[in-house]
Short mmCIF file of N, CA and C in Angstrom, two decimals:
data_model
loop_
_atom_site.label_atom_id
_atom_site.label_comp_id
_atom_site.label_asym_id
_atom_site.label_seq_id
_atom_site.Cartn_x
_atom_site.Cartn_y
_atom_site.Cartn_z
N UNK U 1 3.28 -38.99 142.26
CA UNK U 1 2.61 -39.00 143.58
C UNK U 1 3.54 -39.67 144.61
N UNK U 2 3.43 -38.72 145.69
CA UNK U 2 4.42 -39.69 147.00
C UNK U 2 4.13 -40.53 147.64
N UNK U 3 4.95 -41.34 148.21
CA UNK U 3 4.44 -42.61 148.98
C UNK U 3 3.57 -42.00 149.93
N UNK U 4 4.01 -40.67 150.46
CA UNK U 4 3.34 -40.17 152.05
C UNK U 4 1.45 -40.26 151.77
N UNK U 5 1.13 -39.83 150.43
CA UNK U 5 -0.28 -39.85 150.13
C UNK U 5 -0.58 -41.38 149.86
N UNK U 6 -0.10 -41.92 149.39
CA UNK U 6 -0.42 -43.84 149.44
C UNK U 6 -1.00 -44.07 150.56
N UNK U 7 -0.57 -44.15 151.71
CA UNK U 7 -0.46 -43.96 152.83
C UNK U 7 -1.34 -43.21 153.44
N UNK U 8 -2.02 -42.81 153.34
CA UNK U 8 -2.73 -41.24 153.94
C UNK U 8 -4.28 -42.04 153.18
N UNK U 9 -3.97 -42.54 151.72
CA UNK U 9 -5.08 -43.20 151.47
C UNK U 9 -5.91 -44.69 152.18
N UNK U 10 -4.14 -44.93 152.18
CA UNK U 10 -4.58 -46.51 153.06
C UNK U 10 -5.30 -46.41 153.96
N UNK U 11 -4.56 -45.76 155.02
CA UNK U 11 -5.42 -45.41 156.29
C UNK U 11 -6.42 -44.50 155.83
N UNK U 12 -7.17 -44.27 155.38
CA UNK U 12 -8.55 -43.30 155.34
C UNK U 12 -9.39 -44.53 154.79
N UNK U 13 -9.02 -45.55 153.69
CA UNK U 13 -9.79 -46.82 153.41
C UNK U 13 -9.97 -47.41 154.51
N UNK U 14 -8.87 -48.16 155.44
CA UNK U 14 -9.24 -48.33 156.47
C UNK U 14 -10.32 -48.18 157.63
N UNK U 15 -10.02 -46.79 158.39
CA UNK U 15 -10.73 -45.75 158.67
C UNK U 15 -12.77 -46.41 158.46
N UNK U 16 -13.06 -46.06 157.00
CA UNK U 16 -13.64 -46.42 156.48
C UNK U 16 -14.42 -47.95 156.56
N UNK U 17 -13.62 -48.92 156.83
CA UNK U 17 -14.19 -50.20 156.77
C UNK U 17 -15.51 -50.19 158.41
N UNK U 18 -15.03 -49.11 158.95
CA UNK U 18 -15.41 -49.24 160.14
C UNK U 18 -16.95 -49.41 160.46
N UNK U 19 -17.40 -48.12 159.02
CA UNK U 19 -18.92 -47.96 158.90
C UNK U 19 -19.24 -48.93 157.87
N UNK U 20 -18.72 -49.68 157.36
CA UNK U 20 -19.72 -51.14 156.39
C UNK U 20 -19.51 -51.62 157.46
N UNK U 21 -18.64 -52.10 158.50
CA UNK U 21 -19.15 -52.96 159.72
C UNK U 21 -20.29 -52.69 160.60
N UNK U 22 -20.82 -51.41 160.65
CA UNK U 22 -21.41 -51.08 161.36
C UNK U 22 -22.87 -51.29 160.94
N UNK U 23 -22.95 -51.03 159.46
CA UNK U 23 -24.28 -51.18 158.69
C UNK U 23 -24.44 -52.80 158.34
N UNK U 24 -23.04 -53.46 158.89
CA UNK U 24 -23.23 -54.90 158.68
C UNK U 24 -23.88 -55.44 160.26
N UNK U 25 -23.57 -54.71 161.19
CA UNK U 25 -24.41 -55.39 162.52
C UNK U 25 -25.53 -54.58 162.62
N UNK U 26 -26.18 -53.63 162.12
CA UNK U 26 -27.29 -53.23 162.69
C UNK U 26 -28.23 -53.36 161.41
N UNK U 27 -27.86 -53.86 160.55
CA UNK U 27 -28.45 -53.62 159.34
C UNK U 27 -30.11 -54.53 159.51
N UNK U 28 -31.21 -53.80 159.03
CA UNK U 28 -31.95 -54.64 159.24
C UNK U 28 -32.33 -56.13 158.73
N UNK U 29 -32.25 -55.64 157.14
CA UNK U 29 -32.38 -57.07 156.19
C UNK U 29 -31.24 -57.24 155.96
N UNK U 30 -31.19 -59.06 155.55
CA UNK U 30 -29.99 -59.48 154.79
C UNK U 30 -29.43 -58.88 153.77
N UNK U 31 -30.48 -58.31 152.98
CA UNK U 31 -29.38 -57.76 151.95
C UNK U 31 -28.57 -56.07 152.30
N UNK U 32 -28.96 -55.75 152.87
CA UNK U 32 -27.84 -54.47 153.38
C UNK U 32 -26.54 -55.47 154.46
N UNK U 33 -27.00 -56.47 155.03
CA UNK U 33 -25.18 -57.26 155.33
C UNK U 33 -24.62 -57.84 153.79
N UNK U 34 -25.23 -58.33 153.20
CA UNK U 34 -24.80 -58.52 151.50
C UNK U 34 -23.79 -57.21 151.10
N UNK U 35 -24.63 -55.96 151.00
CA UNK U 35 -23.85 -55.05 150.39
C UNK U 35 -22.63 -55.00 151.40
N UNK U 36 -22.93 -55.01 152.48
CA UNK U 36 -21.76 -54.20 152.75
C UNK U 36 -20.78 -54.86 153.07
N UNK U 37 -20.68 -56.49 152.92
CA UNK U 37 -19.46 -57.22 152.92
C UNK U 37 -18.64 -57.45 151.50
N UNK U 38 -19.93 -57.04 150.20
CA UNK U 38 -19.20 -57.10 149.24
C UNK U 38 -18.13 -55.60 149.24
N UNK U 39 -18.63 -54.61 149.91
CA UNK U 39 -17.94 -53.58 150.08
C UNK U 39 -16.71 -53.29 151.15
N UNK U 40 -16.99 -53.85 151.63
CA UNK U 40 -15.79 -54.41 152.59
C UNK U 40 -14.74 -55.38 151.69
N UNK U 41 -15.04 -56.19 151.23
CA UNK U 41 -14.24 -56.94 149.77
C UNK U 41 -13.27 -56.32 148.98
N UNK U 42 -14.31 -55.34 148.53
CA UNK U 42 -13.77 -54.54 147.13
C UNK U 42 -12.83 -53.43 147.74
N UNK U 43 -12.98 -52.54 148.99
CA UNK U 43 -12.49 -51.96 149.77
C UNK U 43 -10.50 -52.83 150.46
N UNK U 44 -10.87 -54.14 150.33
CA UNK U 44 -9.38 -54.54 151.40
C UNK U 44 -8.57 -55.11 149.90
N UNK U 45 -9.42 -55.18 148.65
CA UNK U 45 -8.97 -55.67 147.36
C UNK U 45 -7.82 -54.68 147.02
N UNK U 46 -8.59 -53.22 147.14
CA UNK U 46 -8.03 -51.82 146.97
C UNK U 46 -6.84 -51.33 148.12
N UNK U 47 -7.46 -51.98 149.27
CA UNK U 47 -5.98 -51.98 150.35
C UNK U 47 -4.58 -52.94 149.82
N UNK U 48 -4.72 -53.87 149.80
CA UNK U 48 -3.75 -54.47 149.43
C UNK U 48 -3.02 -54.27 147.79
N UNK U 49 -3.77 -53.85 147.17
CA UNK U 49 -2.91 -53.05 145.93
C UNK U 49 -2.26 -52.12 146.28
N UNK U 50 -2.60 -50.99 147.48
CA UNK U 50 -1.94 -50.04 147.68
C UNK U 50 -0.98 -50.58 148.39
N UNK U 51 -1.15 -51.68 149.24
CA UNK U 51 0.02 -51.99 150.24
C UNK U 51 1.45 -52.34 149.23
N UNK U 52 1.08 -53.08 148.17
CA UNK U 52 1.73 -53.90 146.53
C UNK U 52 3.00 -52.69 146.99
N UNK U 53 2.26 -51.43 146.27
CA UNK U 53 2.76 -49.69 145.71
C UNK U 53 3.90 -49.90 146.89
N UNK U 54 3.05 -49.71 148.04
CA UNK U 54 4.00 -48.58 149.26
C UNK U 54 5.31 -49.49 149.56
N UNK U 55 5.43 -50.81 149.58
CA UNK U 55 6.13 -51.77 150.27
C UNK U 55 7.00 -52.32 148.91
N UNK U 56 6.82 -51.83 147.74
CA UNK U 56 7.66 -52.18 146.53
C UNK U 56 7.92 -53.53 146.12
N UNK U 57 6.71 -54.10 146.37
CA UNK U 57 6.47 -55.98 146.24
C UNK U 57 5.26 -56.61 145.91
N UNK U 58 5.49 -56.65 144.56
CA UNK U 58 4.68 -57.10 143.65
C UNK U 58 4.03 -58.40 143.71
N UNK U 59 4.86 -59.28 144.55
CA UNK U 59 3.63 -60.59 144.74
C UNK U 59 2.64 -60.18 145.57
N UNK U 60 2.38 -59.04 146.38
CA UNK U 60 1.00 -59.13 146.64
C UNK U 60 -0.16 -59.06 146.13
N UNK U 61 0.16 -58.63 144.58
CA UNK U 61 -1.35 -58.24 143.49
C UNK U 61 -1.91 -59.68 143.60
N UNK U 62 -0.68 -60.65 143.38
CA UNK U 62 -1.93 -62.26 143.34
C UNK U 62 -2.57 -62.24 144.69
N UNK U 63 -2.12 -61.84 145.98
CA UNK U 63 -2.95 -61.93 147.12
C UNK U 63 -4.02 -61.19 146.80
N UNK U 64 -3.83 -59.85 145.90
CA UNK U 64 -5.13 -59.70 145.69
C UNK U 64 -6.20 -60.05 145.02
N UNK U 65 -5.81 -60.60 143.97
CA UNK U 65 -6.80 -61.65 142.88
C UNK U 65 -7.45 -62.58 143.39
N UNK U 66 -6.67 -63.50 144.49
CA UNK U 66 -7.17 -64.66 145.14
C UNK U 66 -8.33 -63.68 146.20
N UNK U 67 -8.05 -62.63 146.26
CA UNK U 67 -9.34 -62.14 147.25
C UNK U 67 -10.59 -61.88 146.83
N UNK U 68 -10.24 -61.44 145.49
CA UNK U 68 -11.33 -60.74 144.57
C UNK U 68 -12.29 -62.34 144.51
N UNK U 69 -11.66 -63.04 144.22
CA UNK U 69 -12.61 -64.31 143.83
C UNK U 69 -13.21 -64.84 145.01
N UNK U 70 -12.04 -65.04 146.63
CA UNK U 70 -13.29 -65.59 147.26
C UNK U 70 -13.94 -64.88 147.72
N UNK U 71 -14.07 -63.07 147.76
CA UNK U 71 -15.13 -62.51 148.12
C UNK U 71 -16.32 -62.88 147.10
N UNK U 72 -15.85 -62.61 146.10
CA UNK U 72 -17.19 -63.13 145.13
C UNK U 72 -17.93 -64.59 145.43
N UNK U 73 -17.16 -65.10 145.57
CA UNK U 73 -18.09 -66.36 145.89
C UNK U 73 -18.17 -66.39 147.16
N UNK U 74 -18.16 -65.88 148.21
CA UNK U 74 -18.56 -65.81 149.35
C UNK U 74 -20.11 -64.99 149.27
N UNK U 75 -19.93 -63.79 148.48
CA UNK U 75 -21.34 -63.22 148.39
C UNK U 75 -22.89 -63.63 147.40
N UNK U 76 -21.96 -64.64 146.74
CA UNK U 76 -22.88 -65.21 145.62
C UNK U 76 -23.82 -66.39 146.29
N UNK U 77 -22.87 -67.45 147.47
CA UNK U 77 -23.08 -68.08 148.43
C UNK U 77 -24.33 -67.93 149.10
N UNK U 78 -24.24 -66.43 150.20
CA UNK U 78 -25.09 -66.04 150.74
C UNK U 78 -26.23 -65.09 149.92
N UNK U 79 -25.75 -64.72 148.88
CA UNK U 79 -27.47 -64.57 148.10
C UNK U 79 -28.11 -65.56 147.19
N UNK U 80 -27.87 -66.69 147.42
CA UNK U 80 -28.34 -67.88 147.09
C UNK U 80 -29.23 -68.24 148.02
N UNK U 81 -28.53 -68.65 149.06
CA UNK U 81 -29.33 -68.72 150.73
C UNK U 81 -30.45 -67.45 150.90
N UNK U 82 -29.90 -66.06 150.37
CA UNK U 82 -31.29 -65.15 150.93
C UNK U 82 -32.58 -65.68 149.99
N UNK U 83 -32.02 -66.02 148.46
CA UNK U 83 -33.15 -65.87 147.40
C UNK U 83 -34.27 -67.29 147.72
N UNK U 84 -33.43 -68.64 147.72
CA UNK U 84 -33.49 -69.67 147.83
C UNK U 84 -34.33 -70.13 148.45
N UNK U 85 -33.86 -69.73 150.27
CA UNK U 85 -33.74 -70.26 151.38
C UNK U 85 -33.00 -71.71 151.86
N UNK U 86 -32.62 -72.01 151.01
CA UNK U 86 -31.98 -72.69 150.86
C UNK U 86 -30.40 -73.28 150.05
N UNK U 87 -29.19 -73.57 150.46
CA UNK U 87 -27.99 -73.69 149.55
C UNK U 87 -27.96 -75.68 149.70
N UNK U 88 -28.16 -76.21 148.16
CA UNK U 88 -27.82 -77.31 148.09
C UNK U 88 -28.99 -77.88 148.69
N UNK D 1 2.68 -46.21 158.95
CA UNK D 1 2.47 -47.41 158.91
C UNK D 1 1.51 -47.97 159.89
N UNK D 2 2.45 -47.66 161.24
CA UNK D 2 2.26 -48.55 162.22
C UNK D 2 0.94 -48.04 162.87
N UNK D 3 0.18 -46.66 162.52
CA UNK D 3 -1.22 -47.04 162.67
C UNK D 3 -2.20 -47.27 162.00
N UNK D 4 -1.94 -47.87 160.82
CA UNK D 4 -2.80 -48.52 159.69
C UNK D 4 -2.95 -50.23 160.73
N UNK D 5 -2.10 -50.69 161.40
CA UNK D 5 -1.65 -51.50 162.14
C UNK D 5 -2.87 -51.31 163.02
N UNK D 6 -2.48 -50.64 163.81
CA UNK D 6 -3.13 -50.34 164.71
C UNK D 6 -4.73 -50.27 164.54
N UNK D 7 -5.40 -49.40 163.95
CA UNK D 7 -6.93 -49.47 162.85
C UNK D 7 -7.33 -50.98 162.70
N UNK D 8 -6.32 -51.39 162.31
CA UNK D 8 -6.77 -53.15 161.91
C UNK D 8 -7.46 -53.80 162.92
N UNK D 9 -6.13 -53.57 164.32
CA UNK D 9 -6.22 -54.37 165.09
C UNK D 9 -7.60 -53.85 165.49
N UNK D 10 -7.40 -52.79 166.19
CA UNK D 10 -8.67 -52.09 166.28
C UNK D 10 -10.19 -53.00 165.94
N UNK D 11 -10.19 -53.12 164.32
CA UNK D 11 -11.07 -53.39 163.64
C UNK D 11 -11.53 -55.15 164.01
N UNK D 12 -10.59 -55.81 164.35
CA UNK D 12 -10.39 -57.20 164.54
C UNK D 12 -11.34 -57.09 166.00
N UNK D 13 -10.89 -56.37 166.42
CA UNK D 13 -11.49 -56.34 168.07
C UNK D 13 -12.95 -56.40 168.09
N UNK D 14 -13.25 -55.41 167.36
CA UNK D 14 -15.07 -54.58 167.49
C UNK D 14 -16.24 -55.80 166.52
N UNK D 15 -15.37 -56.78 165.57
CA UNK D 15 -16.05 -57.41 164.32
C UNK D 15 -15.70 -58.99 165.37
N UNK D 16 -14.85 -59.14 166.36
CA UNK D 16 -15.47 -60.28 167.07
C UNK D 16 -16.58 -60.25 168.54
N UNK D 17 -16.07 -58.75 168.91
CA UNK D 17 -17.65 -58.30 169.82
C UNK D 17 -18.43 -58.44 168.86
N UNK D 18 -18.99 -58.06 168.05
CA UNK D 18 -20.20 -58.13 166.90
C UNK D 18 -20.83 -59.35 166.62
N UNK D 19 -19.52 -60.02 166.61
CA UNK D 19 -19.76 -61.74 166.23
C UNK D 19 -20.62 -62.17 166.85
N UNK D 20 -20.18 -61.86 168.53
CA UNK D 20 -20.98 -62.97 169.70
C UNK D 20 -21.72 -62.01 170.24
N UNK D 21 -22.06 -60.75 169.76
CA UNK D 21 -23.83 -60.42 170.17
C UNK D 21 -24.60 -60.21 169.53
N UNK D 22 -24.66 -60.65 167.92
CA UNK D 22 -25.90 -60.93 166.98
C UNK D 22 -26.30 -62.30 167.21
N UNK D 23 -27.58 -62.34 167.46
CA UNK D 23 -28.35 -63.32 167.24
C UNK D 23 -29.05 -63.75 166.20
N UNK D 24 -28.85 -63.01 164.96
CA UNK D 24 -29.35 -63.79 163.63
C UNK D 24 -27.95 -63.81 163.11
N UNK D 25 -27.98 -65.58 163.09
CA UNK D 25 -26.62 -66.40 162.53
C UNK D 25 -26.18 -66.22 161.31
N UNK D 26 -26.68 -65.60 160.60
CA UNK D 26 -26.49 -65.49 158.95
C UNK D 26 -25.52 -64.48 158.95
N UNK D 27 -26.29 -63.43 160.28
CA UNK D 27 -25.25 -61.87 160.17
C UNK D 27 -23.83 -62.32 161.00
N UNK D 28 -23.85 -63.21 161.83
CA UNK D 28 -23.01 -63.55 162.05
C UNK D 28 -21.73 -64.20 161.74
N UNK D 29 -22.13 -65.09 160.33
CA UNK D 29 -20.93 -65.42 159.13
C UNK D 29 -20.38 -64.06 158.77
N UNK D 30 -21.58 -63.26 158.29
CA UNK D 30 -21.12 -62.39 157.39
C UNK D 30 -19.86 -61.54 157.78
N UNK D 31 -20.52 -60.96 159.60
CA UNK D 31 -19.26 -60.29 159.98
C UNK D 31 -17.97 -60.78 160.13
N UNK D 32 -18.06 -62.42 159.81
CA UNK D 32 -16.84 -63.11 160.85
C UNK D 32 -16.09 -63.27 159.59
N UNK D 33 -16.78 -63.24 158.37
CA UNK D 33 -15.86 -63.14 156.64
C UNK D 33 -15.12 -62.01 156.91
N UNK D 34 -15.39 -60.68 157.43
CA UNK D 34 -15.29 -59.67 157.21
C UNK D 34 -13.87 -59.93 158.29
N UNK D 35 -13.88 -60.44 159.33
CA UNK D 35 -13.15 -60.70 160.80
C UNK D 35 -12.16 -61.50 159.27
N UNK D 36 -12.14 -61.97 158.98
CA UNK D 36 -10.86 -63.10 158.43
C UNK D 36 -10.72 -62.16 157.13
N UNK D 37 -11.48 -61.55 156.34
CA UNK D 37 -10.64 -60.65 155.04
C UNK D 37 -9.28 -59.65 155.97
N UNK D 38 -9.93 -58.94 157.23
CA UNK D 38 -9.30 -58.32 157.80
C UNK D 38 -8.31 -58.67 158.33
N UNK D 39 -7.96 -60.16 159.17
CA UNK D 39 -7.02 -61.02 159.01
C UNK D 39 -5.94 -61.31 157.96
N UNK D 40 -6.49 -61.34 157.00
CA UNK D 40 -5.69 -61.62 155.91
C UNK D 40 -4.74 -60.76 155.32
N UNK D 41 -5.35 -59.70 155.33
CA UNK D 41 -4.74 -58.16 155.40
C UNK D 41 -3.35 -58.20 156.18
N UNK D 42 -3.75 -58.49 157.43
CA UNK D 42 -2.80 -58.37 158.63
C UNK D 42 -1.76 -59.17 158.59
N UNK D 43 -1.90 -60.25 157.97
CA UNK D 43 -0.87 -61.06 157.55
C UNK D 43 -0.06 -60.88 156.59
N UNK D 44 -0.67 -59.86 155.48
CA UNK D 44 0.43 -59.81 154.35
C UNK D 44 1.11 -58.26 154.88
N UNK D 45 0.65 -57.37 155.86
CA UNK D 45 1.68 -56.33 156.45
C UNK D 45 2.57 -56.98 157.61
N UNK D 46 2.40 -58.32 157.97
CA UNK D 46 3.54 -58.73 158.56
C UNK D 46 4.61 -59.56 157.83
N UNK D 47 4.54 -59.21 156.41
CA UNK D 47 5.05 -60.22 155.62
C UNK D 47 4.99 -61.30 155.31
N UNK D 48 4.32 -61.63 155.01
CA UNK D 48 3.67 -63.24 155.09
C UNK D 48 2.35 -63.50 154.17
N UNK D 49 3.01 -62.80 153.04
CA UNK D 49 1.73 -63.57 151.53
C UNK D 49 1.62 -64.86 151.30
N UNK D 50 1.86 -65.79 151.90
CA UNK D 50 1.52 -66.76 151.70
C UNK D 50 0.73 -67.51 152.59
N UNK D 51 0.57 -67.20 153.73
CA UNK D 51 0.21 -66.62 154.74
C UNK D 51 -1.80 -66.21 154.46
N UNK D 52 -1.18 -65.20 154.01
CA UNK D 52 -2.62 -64.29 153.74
C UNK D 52 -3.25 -65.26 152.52
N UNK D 53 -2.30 -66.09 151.73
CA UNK D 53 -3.42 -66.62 150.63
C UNK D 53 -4.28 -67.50 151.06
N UNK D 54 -3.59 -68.29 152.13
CA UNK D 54 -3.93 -69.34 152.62
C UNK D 54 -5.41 -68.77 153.74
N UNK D 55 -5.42 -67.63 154.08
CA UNK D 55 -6.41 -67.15 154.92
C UNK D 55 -7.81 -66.41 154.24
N UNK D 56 -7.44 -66.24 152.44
CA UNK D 56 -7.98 -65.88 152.14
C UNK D 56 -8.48 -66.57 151.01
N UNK D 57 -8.56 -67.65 151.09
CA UNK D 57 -9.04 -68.83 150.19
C UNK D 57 -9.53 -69.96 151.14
N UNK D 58 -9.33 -70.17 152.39
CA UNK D 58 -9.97 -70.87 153.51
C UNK D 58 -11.05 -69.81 154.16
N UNK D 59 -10.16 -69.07 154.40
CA UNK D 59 -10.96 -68.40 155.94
C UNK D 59 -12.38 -67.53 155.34
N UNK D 60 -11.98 -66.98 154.39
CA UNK D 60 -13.17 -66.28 153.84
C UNK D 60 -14.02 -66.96 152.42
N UNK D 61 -13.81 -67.86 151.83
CA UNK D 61 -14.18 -68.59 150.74
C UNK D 61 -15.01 -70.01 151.67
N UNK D 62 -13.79 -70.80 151.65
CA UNK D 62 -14.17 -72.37 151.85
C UNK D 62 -15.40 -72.04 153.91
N UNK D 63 -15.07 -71.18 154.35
CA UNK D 63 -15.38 -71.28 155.55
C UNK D 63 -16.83 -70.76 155.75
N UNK D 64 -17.19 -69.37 155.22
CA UNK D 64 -18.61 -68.92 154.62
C UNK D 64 -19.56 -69.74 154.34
N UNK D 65 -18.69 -70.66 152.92
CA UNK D 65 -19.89 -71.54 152.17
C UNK D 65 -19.97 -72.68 153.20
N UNK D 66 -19.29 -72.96 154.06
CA UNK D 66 -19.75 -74.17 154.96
C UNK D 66 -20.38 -74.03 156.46
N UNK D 67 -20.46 -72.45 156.65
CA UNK D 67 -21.58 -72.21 157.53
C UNK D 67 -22.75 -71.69 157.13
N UNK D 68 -22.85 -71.39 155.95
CA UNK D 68 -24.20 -70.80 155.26
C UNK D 68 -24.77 -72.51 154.86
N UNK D 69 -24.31 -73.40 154.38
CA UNK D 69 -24.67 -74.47 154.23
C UNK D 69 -25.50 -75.50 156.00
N UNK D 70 -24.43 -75.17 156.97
CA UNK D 70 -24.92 -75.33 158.20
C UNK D 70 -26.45 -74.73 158.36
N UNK D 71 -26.45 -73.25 158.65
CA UNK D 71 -27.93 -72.43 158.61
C UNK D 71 -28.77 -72.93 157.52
N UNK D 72 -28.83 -73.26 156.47
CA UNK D 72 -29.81 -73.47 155.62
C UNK D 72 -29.68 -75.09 155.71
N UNK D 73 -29.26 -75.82 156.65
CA UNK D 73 -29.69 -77.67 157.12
C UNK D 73 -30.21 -76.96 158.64
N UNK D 74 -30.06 -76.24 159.47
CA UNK D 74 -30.67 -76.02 160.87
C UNK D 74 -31.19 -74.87 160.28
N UNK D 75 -31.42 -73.95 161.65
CA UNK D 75 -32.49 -73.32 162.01
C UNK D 75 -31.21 -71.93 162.06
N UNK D 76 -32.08 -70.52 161.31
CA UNK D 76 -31.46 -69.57 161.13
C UNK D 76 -30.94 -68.63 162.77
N UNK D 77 -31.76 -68.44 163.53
CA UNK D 77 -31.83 -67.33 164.66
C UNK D 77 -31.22 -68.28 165.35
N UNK D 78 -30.90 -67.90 166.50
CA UNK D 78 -30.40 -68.36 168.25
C UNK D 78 -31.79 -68.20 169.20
N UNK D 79 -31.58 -69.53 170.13
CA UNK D 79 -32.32 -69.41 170.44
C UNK D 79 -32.24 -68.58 171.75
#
């Protein structure tokens, strides 16, 4: 596969982030902003692996690991607070 | 490349309008995580992974849990 389609993917992920932002401001309940920041997460997790590919530099996979985790605990955070009502 | 760049910036723009015209504060972390993952991004296509770790272990981790902690000691909405 060529770099030119790497690329063609990136930007279409991109592209993409536009509508979880969108279902993240109009969304009615908390938990549709839940989903769609974990999807926004998992989405820039998948950008930056591709960026790894296209740019031929492998220390970015740990930038991506370190993302994977604080999205996770960023979303675990705030569905604590929805279930709770309270964190701590 | 350079309009994957561009998209970002783009994206940076519309997720801090968003920021400051929701009035339920909760949605307002959420988008502004989303404002700093996207950041972080932007930093490692300007070269600068170290950079981006540092934005993405503060800005979207440590920074979330200490305004969701804020809203759940005050009061959720704006008044």
């Amino acid at each position: 596969m060529t770099i030119a389609s790497f690329v063609a993917m990136t930007i279409f992920l991109a592209v993409l982030a536009f509508v979880c932002i969108y279902r993240a401001y109009i969304g009615p309940t908390a938990a549709d902003r839940v989903v769609s920041i974990n999807v926004i997460t998992t989405k820039v997790t998948v950008l930056i692996a591709l960026i790894a590919v296209i740019t031929d530099q492998y220390m970015f996979i740990d930038v991506a690991l370190i993302y994977a985790m604080m999205g996770f605990i960023a979303t675990l955070a705030v569905s604590k607070y929805i279930e709770k009502g309270k964190l701590y | 490349m350079q309009i994957l760049n561009v998209f970002l910036v783009i994206f940076l723009i519309v997720a801090a309008i968003m920021v400051e015209r929701t009035k339920d504060l909760l949605s307002a972390v959420i988008i502004f995580t989303s404002y700093s993952l996207m950041m972080a991004l932007l930093w490692l296509l300007l070269r600068a992974p170290d950079v981006a770790m540092t934005e993405a272990a503060i800005g979207a981790g440590i920074t979330t849990n200490l305004f969701v902690v804020v809203i759940s000691r005050t009061r959720r909405t704006e008044k």
